């Protein structure tokens, strides 16, 4: 299987002259599926923290119970959370704190990976967008980790994102720039042979510029229906065992799952 071409950009810039403008990648840049025995069970989940946790105090560990139940009998390999003020609280509510490495990221992003199966090779975070002035909460980031499978040796570049507002605008620099800034983080930080999984609440529906542009260079595997369908799972690999919407667990978004197999 072929691997990714190194990150190369054209002379075209989108997003104006703001900090979040982006160079358009060369047409040749795209993500290929390395595969070779890859099997990854992935979750993305916006937790509605201010309401579910701050107001309702977790509502009897509702989100944790959803994570625990949907992670059986096959455990999640990687999980990405948005509106997650405490990754240890969430994973603890699921009773999984001994099994997962928990990484708290910027802007209430959180992720976890299964320690018995994956070895960490690196992690990072990068701002990629900013909310527009009329609905401004701040800048928006991607949070990533590189992992190697302990037995099979597959390498995975896992990325978590919570996108800019207003919905489907791409924020201050627009949807194209948001998509290309996400791609840049992937292109500059992944290694040859990595398979890529990108998850999140993109604050952008399927027909938005952000999701369309990402879909030109990656496979969109699954999308939710909450808020018009703003939660998505992308991958360099197209084949899945299945996709599942596990419901809200007390959030105003649904927990989305897929198993990528290649």
Coordinates of N, CA, C and O in Angstrom, one line a residue, residues 13 16 22 34 38 42 66 68 79 83 101 106 109 113 118 136 142 145 154 168 184 225 227 235 257:
X13 N -3.4 31.0 -1.2 CA -3.8 31.1 0.2 C -5.2 31.5 0.4 O -5.8 32.3 -0.4
X16 N -7.9 35.0 3.8 CA -7.5 36.4 4.0 C -6.2 36.6 4.7 O -5.3 35.7 4.5
X22 N -4.7 30.0 5.4 CA -4.0 28.7 5.2 C -3.6 28.6 3.7 O -4.3 29.1 2.8
X34 N -2.4 2.6 4.8 CA -1.4 1.7 4.9 C -1.9 0.3 5.3 O -1.6 -0.7 4.7
X38 N -4.6 -3.5 10.3 CA -5.1 -2.5 11.2 C -6.6 -2.8 11.7 O -7.4 -3.2 10.8
X42 N -13.0 3.2 17.5 CA -12.9 4.7 17.8 C -14.2 5.3 18.3 O -15.3 4.9 17.8
X66 N -22.5 5.1 29.3 CA -22.6 4.9 27.9 C -21.2 4.4 27.3 O -21.2 3.5 26.5
X68 N -18.8 2.9 28.9 CA -18.5 1.6 29.4 C -19.3 0.5 28.7 O -18.7 -0.5 28.2
X79 N -10.3 7.2 22.0 CA -11.5 8.0 22.2 C -11.2 9.5 22.2 O -10.2 9.9 22.7
X83 N -15.8 19.4 24.6 CA -16.4 20.0 25.8 C -16.1 19.1 26.9 O -17.0 18.6 27.7
X101 N -4.7 5.5 28.9 CA -3.9 6.7 29.1 C -4.8 7.9 28.8 O -5.4 7.9 27.7
X106 N -6.0 21.2 25.0 CA -6.5 22.6 25.1 C -7.9 22.7 24.7 O -8.5 21.8 24.1
X109 N -10.5 19.9 25.0 CA -10.4 18.6 24.3 C -9.8 17.6 25.2 O -8.9 17.9 25.9
X113 N -6.3 6.5 25.1 CA -6.0 5.4 24.3 C -5.7 4.2 25.2 O -5.3 4.4 26.4
X118 N -1.6 -0.2 22.8 CA -0.9 0.9 22.1 C 0.3 1.5 22.9 O 0.1 1.8 24.1
X136 N -18.1 34.5 19.3 CA -16.7 34.3 19.7 C -16.6 33.7 21.0 O -17.0 34.3 22.0
X142 N -6.6 21.4 17.2 CA -6.6 20.0 17.1 C -5.6 19.5 18.1 O -4.7 20.1 18.5
X145 N -2.2 12.4 18.9 CA -1.3 11.5 19.5 C -0.9 10.5 18.4 O -1.7 10.1 17.6
X154 N 1.4 -1.7 13.7 CA 0.8 -0.6 12.9 C 1.0 0.7 13.7 O 0.9 0.8 14.9
X168 N -20.9 25.9 10.6 CA -20.7 25.7 9.1 C -20.1 26.9 8.4 O -20.0 26.9 7.2
X184 N -2.7 20.4 7.6 CA -1.3 20.8 7.8 C -0.8 20.2 9.0 O 0.4 19.7 9.0
X225 N -26.2 13.2 13.7 CA -27.4 13.9 13.3 C -27.6 15.1 14.2 O -28.4 16.0 13.8
X227 N -27.6 18.7 15.9 CA -27.3 20.1 15.5 C -27.1 20.1 13.9 O -26.2 20.9 13.4
X235 N -11.0 9.1 8.1 CA -9.8 8.3 8.2 C -9.1 8.2 6.8 O -9.7 8.5 5.8
X257 N -19.4 5.9 17.0 CA -18.4 4.9 17.0 C -18.2 4.2 15.7 O -19.2 4.1 14.9

